[in-house]
Every structure is written in C-alpha cells, then in structure tokens.
PDB file of C-alpha atoms in Angstrom:
ATOM      1  CA  MET V   1     -96.563  30.776  58.451  1.00 36.00           C
ATOM      2  CA  ASN V   2     -95.179  27.343  59.137  1.00 38.00           C
ATOM      3  CA  GLU V   3     -92.625  27.664  61.916  1.00 39.00           C
ATOM      4  CA  THR V   4     -91.635  23.987  61.962  1.00 45.00           C
ATOM      5  CA  ILE V   5     -88.060  23.007  61.207  1.00 40.00           C
ATOM      6  CA  LEU V   6     -87.563  21.914  57.620  1.00 48.00           C
ATOM      7  CA  THR V   7     -86.672  18.329  56.843  1.00 59.00           C
ATOM      8  CA  PRO V   8     -83.049  17.136  56.947  1.00 66.00           C
ATOM      9  CA  VAL V   9     -83.307  16.518  53.190  1.00 65.00           C
ATOM     10  CA  LEU V  10     -83.941  20.197  52.547  1.00 66.00           C
ATOM     11  CA  ASP V  11     -81.139  21.115  54.938  1.00 72.00           C
ATOM     12  CA  TRP V  12     -78.687  18.958  52.992  1.00 75.00           C
ATOM     13  CA  LEU V  13     -79.994  20.300  49.686  1.00 72.00           C
ATOM     14  CA  ASP V  14     -79.446  23.793  51.062  1.00 76.00           C
ATOM     15  CA  LEU V  15     -75.816  23.063  51.933  1.00 84.00           C
ATOM     16  CA  ALA V  16     -75.230  21.403  48.555  1.00 82.00           C
ATOM     17  CA  GLY V  17     -76.583  24.429  46.729  1.00 83.00           C
ATOM     18  CA  VAL V  18     -74.495  26.753  48.874  1.00 91.00           C
ATOM     19  CA  ALA V  19     -71.338  24.739  48.173  1.00 92.00           C
ATOM     20  CA  ILE V  20     -71.880  24.716  44.414  1.00 89.00           C
ATOM     21  CA  PHE V  21     -72.643  28.412  44.199  1.00 91.00           C
ATOM     22  CA  ALA V  22     -69.830  29.269  46.600  1.00 95.00           C
ATOM     23  CA  LEU V  23     -67.422  27.388  44.325  1.00 93.00           C
ATOM     24  CA  THR V  24     -68.540  29.380  41.288  1.00 91.00           C
ATOM     25  CA  GLY V  25     -68.032  32.611  43.220  1.00 94.00           C
ATOM     26  CA  ALA V  26     -64.586  31.637  44.453  1.00 95.00           C
ATOM     27  CA  LEU V  27     -63.531  30.524  40.970  1.00 92.00           C
ATOM     28  CA  VAL V  28     -64.583  33.843  39.443  1.00 92.00           C
ATOM     29  CA  ALA V  29     -62.369  35.634  41.983  1.00 94.00           C
ATOM     30  CA  ALA V  30     -59.536  33.148  41.364  1.00 93.00           C
ATOM     31  CA  LYS V  31     -59.672  33.725  37.611  1.00 89.00           C
ATOM     32  CA  GLU V  32     -59.330  37.450  38.345  1.00 91.00           C
ATOM     33  CA  LYS V  33     -56.183  36.719  40.420  1.00 91.00           C
ATOM     34  CA  GLN V  34     -57.709  38.070  43.628  1.00 95.00           C
ATOM     35  CA  THR V  35     -56.623  37.513  47.239  1.00 96.00           C
ATOM     36  CA  LEU V  36     -57.822  34.736  49.527  1.00 96.00           C
ATOM     37  CA  VAL V  37     -60.010  37.234  51.387  1.00 96.00           C
ATOM     38  CA  THR V  38     -61.722  38.147  48.120  1.00 97.00           C
ATOM     39  CA  LEU V  39     -62.222  34.473  47.273  1.00 96.00           C
ATOM     40  CA  VAL V  40     -63.888  33.911  50.643  1.00 97.00           C
ATOM     41  CA  PHE V  41     -66.089  36.973  50.188  1.00 97.00           C
ATOM     42  CA  PHE V  42     -67.164  35.909  46.698  1.00 97.00           C
ATOM     43  CA  ALA V  43     -67.831  32.373  47.906  1.00 97.00           C
ATOM     44  CA  LEU V  44     -70.022  33.650  50.744  1.00 96.00           C
ATOM     45  CA  ILE V  45     -71.961  36.276  48.802  1.00 96.00           C
ATOM     46  CA  THR V  46     -72.609  33.907  45.897  1.00 95.00           C
ATOM     47  CA  GLY V  47     -73.493  30.989  48.153  1.00 95.00           C
ATOM     48  CA  VAL V  48     -75.956  32.798  50.398  1.00 95.00           C
ATOM     49  CA  GLY V  49     -77.197  35.669  48.208  1.00 95.00           C
ATOM     50  CA  GLY V  50     -80.305  34.066  46.747  1.00 94.00           C
ATOM     51  CA  GLY V  51     -81.265  32.229  49.917  1.00 93.00           C
ATOM     52  CA  SER V  52     -80.915  35.380  52.009  1.00 95.00           C
ATOM     53  CA  ILE V  53     -83.268  37.332  49.745  1.00 96.00           C
ATOM     54  CA  ARG V  54     -85.745  34.439  49.811  1.00 95.00           C
ATOM     55  CA  ASP V  55     -85.755  34.203  53.601  1.00 94.00           C
ATOM     56  CA  LEU V  56     -86.232  37.942  54.015  1.00 96.00           C
ATOM     57  CA  LEU V  57     -89.165  37.909  51.606  1.00 97.00           C
ATOM     58  CA  ILE V  58     -90.979  34.927  53.147  1.00 95.00           C
ATOM     59  CA  GLY V  59     -90.345  36.026  56.734  1.00 94.00           C
ATOM     60  CA  ALA V  60     -88.047  33.125  57.640  1.00 92.00           C
ATOM     61  CA  PRO V  61     -84.904  33.376  59.769  1.00 91.00           C
ATOM     62  CA  VAL V  62     -82.004  34.035  57.388  1.00 93.00           C
ATOM     63  CA  PHE V  63     -80.658  30.517  56.986  1.00 89.00           C
ATOM     64  CA  TRP V  64     -76.926  31.156  57.179  1.00 91.00           C
ATOM     65  CA  ILE V  65     -77.258  33.260  60.319  1.00 92.00           C
ATOM     66  CA  THR V  66     -78.951  30.417  62.204  1.00 87.00           C
ATOM     67  CA  ASP V  67     -76.905  27.569  60.694  1.00 86.00           C
ATOM     68  CA  GLY V  68     -73.208  27.844  61.467  1.00 88.00           C
ATOM     69  CA  TRP V  69     -72.294  25.187  58.896  1.00 90.00           C
ATOM     70  CA  VAL V  70     -73.108  27.451  55.946  1.00 93.00           C
ATOM     71  CA  ALA V  71     -70.259  29.900  56.553  1.00 94.00           C
ATOM     72  CA  VAL V  72     -67.927  26.965  57.228  1.00 95.00           C
ATOM     73  CA  VAL V  73     -68.859  25.393  53.885  1.00 95.00           C
ATOM     74  CA  CYS V  74     -68.231  28.688  52.067  1.00 96.00           C
ATOM     75  CA  LEU V  75     -64.831  29.065  53.748  1.00 97.00           C
ATOM     76  CA  ALA V  76     -63.872  25.470  52.946  1.00 96.00           C
ATOM     77  CA  VAL V  77     -64.890  25.875  49.316  1.00 96.00           C
ATOM     78  CA  ALA V  78     -62.884  29.105  49.023  1.00 96.00           C
ATOM     79  CA  LEU V  79     -59.803  27.384  50.475  1.00 97.00           C
ATOM     80  CA  PHE V  80     -60.285  24.498  48.064  1.00 95.00           C
ATOM     81  CA  ALA V  81     -60.411  26.910  45.117  1.00 94.00           C
ATOM     82  CA  TRP V  82     -57.376  28.783  46.473  1.00 95.00           C
ATOM     83  CA  PHE V  83     -55.197  25.662  46.570  1.00 95.00           C
ATOM     84  CA  THR V  84     -56.204  24.262  43.176  1.00 92.00           C
ATOM     85  CA  PRO V  85     -54.863  25.479  39.813  1.00 88.00           C
ATOM     86  CA  THR V  86     -57.298  27.464  37.701  1.00 79.00           C
ATOM     87  CA  ARG V  87     -56.604  25.181  34.720  1.00 82.00           C
ATOM     88  CA  TRP V  88     -58.708  22.554  36.512  1.00 83.00           C
ATOM     89  CA  TRP V  89     -61.731  24.754  36.013  1.00 81.00           C
ATOM     90  CA  GLU V  90     -61.213  25.869  32.421  1.00 76.00           C
ATOM     91  CA  GLY V  91     -63.806  25.324  29.729  1.00 77.00           C
ATOM     92  CA  ARG V  92     -67.466  25.090  30.596  1.00 84.00           C
ATOM     93  CA  PHE V  93     -67.057  23.734  34.120  1.00 83.00           C
ATOM     94  CA  LEU V  94     -68.062  27.032  35.749  1.00 82.00           C
ATOM     95  CA  SER V  95     -71.245  27.269  33.694  1.00 87.00           C
ATOM     96  CA  VAL V  96     -72.115  23.615  34.337  1.00 90.00           C
ATOM     97  CA  ALA V  97     -71.544  23.921  38.094  1.00 87.00           C
ATOM     98  CA  ASP V  98     -73.577  27.109  38.154  1.00 88.00           C
ATOM     99  CA  GLY V  99     -76.379  25.306  36.302  1.00 92.00           C
ATOM    100  CA  LEU V 100     -76.467  22.518  38.883  1.00 90.00           C
ATOM    101  CA  GLY V 101     -76.583  25.040  41.717  1.00 89.00           C
ATOM    102  CA  LEU V 102     -79.285  26.954  39.867  1.00 93.00           C
ATOM    103  CA  ALA V 103     -81.577  23.935  39.612  1.00 94.00           C
ATOM    104  CA  ALA V 104     -80.941  22.627  43.132  1.00 89.00           C
ATOM    105  CA  TYR V 105     -81.441  26.044  44.704  1.00 91.00           C
ATOM    106  CA  ALA V 106     -84.619  26.716  42.706  1.00 95.00           C
ATOM    107  CA  VAL V 107     -86.076  23.481  44.078  1.00 92.00           C
ATOM    108  CA  LEU V 108     -85.017  24.393  47.597  1.00 90.00           C
ATOM    109  CA  GLY V 109     -86.401  27.922  47.341  1.00 93.00           C
ATOM    110  CA  SER V 110     -89.837  26.796  46.227  1.00 96.00           C
ATOM    111  CA  ALA V 111     -89.973  23.915  48.714  1.00 92.00           C
ATOM    112  CA  LYS V 112     -89.074  26.203  51.603  1.00 91.00           C
ATOM    113  CA  ALA V 113     -91.554  28.853  50.476  1.00 95.00           C
ATOM    114  CA  LEU V 114     -94.316  26.226  50.445  1.00 94.00           C
ATOM    115  CA  GLU V 115     -93.308  25.123  53.956  1.00 89.00           C
ATOM    116  CA  TYR V 116     -93.860  28.720  55.092  1.00 92.00           C
ATOM    117  CA  GLY V 117     -97.326  28.882  53.565  1.00 93.00           C
ATOM    118  CA  VAL V 118     -96.453  30.979  50.517  1.00 96.00           C
ATOM    119  CA  PRO V 119     -99.070  30.629  47.723  1.00 97.00           C
ATOM    120  CA  VAL V 120     -98.334  28.776  44.499  1.00 97.00           C
ATOM    121  CA  VAL V 121     -97.186  31.535  42.137  1.00 97.00           C
ATOM    122  CA  PRO V 122     -95.079  33.431  44.706  1.00 98.00           C
ATOM    123  CA  ALA V 123     -93.547  30.090  45.757  1.00 97.00           C
ATOM    124  CA  ILE V 124     -92.388  29.545  42.173  1.00 98.00           C
ATOM    125  CA  LEU V 125     -90.941  33.054  42.109  1.00 98.00           C
ATOM    126  CA  MET V 126     -89.117  32.378  45.389  1.00 97.00           C
ATOM    127  CA  GLY V 127     -87.485  29.384  43.710  1.00 97.00           C
ATOM    128  CA  VAL V 128     -86.395  31.521  40.770  1.00 96.00           C
ATOM    129  CA  ILE V 129     -84.980  34.222  43.058  1.00 96.00           C
ATOM    130  CA  THR V 130     -83.188  31.655  45.207  1.00 94.00           C
ATOM    131  CA  GLY V 131     -81.590  30.043  42.167  1.00 94.00           C
ATOM    132  CA  THR V 132     -80.580  33.152  40.249  1.00 94.00           C
ATOM    133  CA  ALA V 133     -79.854  36.000  42.677  1.00 95.00           C
ATOM    134  CA  GLY V 134     -76.503  34.676  43.946  1.00 93.00           C
ATOM    135  CA  GLY V 135     -75.076  34.345  40.442  1.00 90.00           C
ATOM    136  CA  ILE V 136     -76.341  37.780  39.464  1.00 91.00           C
ATOM    137  CA  ILE V 137     -74.738  39.390  42.531  1.00 93.00           C
ATOM    138  CA  ARG V 138     -71.476  37.544  41.781  1.00 92.00           C
ATOM    139  CA  ASP V 139     -71.361  38.788  38.194  1.00 92.00           C
ATOM    140  CA  VAL V 140     -72.175  42.380  39.135  1.00 92.00           C
ATOM    141  CA  LEU V 141     -69.462  42.499  41.815  1.00 92.00           C
ATOM    142  CA  ALA V 142     -66.930  40.957  39.441  1.00 92.00           C
ATOM    143  CA  GLY V 143     -67.769  43.464  36.707  1.00 92.00           C
ATOM    144  CA  ARG V 144     -68.800  40.651  34.379  1.00 88.00           C
ATOM    145  CA  PRO V 145     -71.794  40.766  32.025  1.00 85.00           C
ATOM    146  CA  SER V 146     -74.679  39.376  34.037  1.00 84.00           C
ATOM    147  CA  ILE V 147     -76.008  35.974  33.051  1.00 79.00           C
ATOM    148  CA  LEU V 148     -79.356  37.700  32.543  1.00 79.00           C
ATOM    149  CA  MET V 149     -77.862  39.597  29.606  1.00 79.00           C
ATOM    150  CA  ARG V 150     -76.664  36.456  27.828  1.00 75.00           C
ATOM    151  CA  PRO V 151     -78.785  34.635  25.256  1.00 72.00           C
ATOM    152  CA  GLU V 152     -78.899  31.147  26.841  1.00 79.00           C
ATOM    153  CA  LEU V 153     -81.837  29.983  28.917  1.00 92.00           C
ATOM    154  CA  TYR V 154     -81.060  30.631  32.589  1.00 94.00           C
ATOM    155  CA  VAL V 155     -83.997  32.043  34.507  1.00 94.00           C
ATOM    156  CA  THR V 156     -86.215  29.712  32.456  1.00 95.00           C
ATOM    157  CA  ALA V 157     -84.309  26.686  33.785  1.00 96.00           C
ATOM    158  CA  ALA V 158     -84.810  27.894  37.361  1.00 96.00           C
ATOM    159  CA  ALA V 159     -88.494  28.504  36.646  1.00 97.00           C
ATOM    160  CA  LEU V 160     -88.850  24.947  35.320  1.00 98.00           C
ATOM    161  CA  SER V 161     -87.357  23.430  38.476  1.00 97.00           C
ATOM    162  CA  ALA V 162     -89.416  25.684  40.726  1.00 98.00           C
ATOM    163  CA  SER V 163     -92.650  25.013  38.830  1.00 98.00           C
ATOM    164  CA  LEU V 164     -92.197  21.238  38.928  1.00 98.00           C
ATOM    165  CA  THR V 165     -91.511  21.422  42.670  1.00 97.00           C
ATOM    166  CA  VAL V 166     -94.728  23.328  43.303  1.00 97.00           C
ATOM    167  CA  LEU V 167     -96.738  21.160  40.911  1.00 97.00           C
ATOM    168  CA  GLY V 168     -95.545  17.990  42.611  1.00 96.00           C
ATOM    169  CA  SER V 169     -96.567  19.409  45.974  1.00 94.00           C
ATOM    170  CA  MET V 170    -100.017  20.371  44.657  1.00 95.00           C
ATOM    171  CA  ILE V 171    -100.772  16.835  43.453  1.00 94.00           C
ATOM    172  CA  ASP V 172     -99.222  15.332  46.584  1.00 90.00           C
ATOM    173  CA  LEU V 173     -96.441  13.293  44.986  1.00 91.00           C
ATOM    174  CA  GLU V 174     -93.575  11.863  47.013  1.00 88.00           C
ATOM    175  CA  ARG V 175     -91.362  14.851  47.805  1.00 87.00           C
ATOM    176  CA  TRP V 176     -88.103  12.983  47.299  1.00 84.00           C
ATOM    177  CA  TRP V 177     -88.946  12.092  43.729  1.00 91.00           C
ATOM    178  CA  VAL V 178     -90.382  15.510  42.970  1.00 93.00           C
ATOM    179  CA  TRP V 179     -87.226  17.274  44.167  1.00 90.00           C
ATOM    180  CA  ILE V 180     -84.945  14.923  42.239  1.00 90.00           C
ATOM    181  CA  ALA V 181     -86.997  15.166  39.045  1.00 95.00           C
ATOM    182  CA  ALA V 182     -87.277  18.949  39.301  1.00 96.00           C
ATOM    183  CA  THR V 183     -83.531  19.329  39.824  1.00 93.00           C
ATOM    184  CA  VAL V 184     -82.700  17.012  36.909  1.00 95.00           C
ATOM    185  CA  ALA V 185     -85.177  18.790  34.616  1.00 98.00           C
ATOM    186  CA  GLY V 186     -83.864  22.283  35.344  1.00 97.00           C
ATOM    187  CA  PHE V 187     -80.243  21.162  35.159  1.00 96.00           C
ATOM    188  CA  GLY V 188     -80.900  19.308  31.926  1.00 97.00           C
ATOM    189  CA  LEU V 189     -82.477  22.376  30.345  1.00 97.00           C
ATOM    190  CA  ARG V 190     -79.553  24.531  31.458  1.00 95.00           C
ATOM    191  CA  LEU V 191     -77.034  22.025  30.008  1.00 96.00           C
ATOM    192  CA  ALA V 192     -78.938  21.976  26.731  1.00 95.00           C
ATOM    193  CA  ALA V 193     -78.931  25.775  26.667  1.00 94.00           C
ATOM    194  CA  ILE V 194     -75.156  25.843  27.228  1.00 91.00           C
ATOM    195  CA  HIS V 195     -74.442  23.173  24.618  1.00 91.00           C
ATOM    196  CA  TRP V 196     -76.757  24.408  21.871  1.00 93.00           C
ATOM    197  CA  ASN V 197     -76.895  28.084  22.868  1.00 88.00           C
ATOM    198  CA  LEU V 198     -80.661  27.879  23.358  1.00 91.00           C
ATOM    199  CA  GLY V 199     -82.431  31.103  24.171  1.00 89.00           C
ATOM    200  CA  LEU V 200     -85.782  32.838  24.003  1.00 86.00           C
ATOM    201  CA  PRO V 201     -86.407  35.351  21.183  1.00 85.00           C
ATOM    202  CA  SER V 202     -85.207  38.824  22.093  1.00 79.00           C
ATOM    203  CA  TYR V 203     -87.341  41.944  21.863  1.00 77.00           C
ATOM    204  CA  GLY V 204     -85.437  43.217  18.815  1.00 74.00           C
ATOM    205  CA  GLU V 205     -85.895  39.931  16.969  1.00 68.00           C
ATOM    206  CA  ARG V 206     -89.608  39.919  17.673  1.00 56.00           C
ATOM    207  CA  LYS V 207     -90.008  43.547  16.608  1.00 56.00           C
ATOM    208  CA  ALA V 208     -88.011  43.010  13.412  1.00 56.00           C
ATOM    209  CA  GLY V 209     -90.087  39.970  12.570  1.00 54.00           C
ATOM    210  CA  SER V 210     -93.276  41.908  13.217  1.00 51.00           C
ATOM    211  CA  ASP V 211     -92.159  44.810  11.029  1.00 50.00           C
ATOM    212  CA  GLN V 212     -91.307  42.478   8.163  1.00 45.00           C
ATOM    213  CA  ALA V 213     -94.444  40.374   8.409  1.00 44.00           C
ATOM    214  CA  PRO V 214     -97.026  40.864   5.662  1.00 44.00           C
ATOM    215  CA  GLY V 215    -100.003  42.981   6.596  1.00 46.00           C
TER     216      GLY V 215
END
C-alpha cells in the first residue's frame, strides 16, 4: 500500500467532486421541501458516500474524516441551496451536475486506488463505485427511483472515465492530461445519454429479440 500523501491536484479534484455531488443531494432535499438539517444531511451523504466506500475498500483513511474541509464544503453547498430558489435548478441541471460529479469522482477513485497499489481491474471498479455510490444512496434515501433503474447510460460513463484513467497510468502518460481527458470523456458520454436517452439493451429486449430470431 502506498502511504504517501496524494497530490494537491487529486485533493482539489476530490473537493470539486464532493461539492458537485453535495449540491445534487441538497437540491433533491430542497425539491422535496425539506428542512435545512435535511439539506445538510443529504449534501453530506451524497458528497462523501462513494469516496467513503472506496477508502474503506482500499484500506485508506476515510478522506472526509481526516480532511476538515470536506464537511465545510458540504455545509456551504447546503446553505447555498437553501438560500436559492428551486426554479434556478429546474430542467436538466440536476442531471448535468450529477454527470459532471460522476465523471470527476470516477477519475479520482481510480487514481487514488492506483496510488494505494490496487491492481488494474479493481482500480477501475473503485472509480465506478466512487462515482456512482453517492448518487445511489441519495436516491434511495429520497425514495426516488435509483439512477441504476433508468435507461440512460450512467455506470457506463463512470466506467469510461475510470478505464481511461487506469489506461493512461499504465502507458505512463502525463497525469494531468489523462485526468482531464478521462473526465471530459465520461461527462460527454453522460451528456449524450441524457440528451438522446442512450442506454444499453435491457434483458427483456435481448430475450425478446432472441425468441423472435429465426432458428
């Protein structure tokens, strides 16, 4: 295990991902007309959920316990959401913001896993978990249909960002450019999925097609 402190770039990427996810959590609570305490709770659990699971799995100190700025960012984001009208966030903003957090956090999760000596395939999976778990927890607590149950590409976008991060590390490319490219690629795929309702074939569709296919 690599016990060295991660680079400042990853630290800032971590806080950016936390802020974006925390905003989506707070906005879900705001749309449900909840109290400020609930907004703060949703901001925190959404912001740190995926990263907490990642750190526990790779044996790293849980990042928001050792970095006091994370909780401050979640609180600030919740207050920001509390004092802004919900009409600001109507339309697809929530999905777009969630997509940006998804891609950024998937990159961070894989990069951190690699820093801790996690092998290639598990490192990709750590990126996927980091990017998706917070949003899943948020939806379950809010009683909303989980993003996993919707047709658009979601986990696939996180997997793309995570895979590109690991691939760039394997061929020893400049980390800055790898992280930027991986984030843009995953975010771009998620935006395309939102705009054109892109999704993978479901089990029922595959089975129906198989049943109807000529022998």
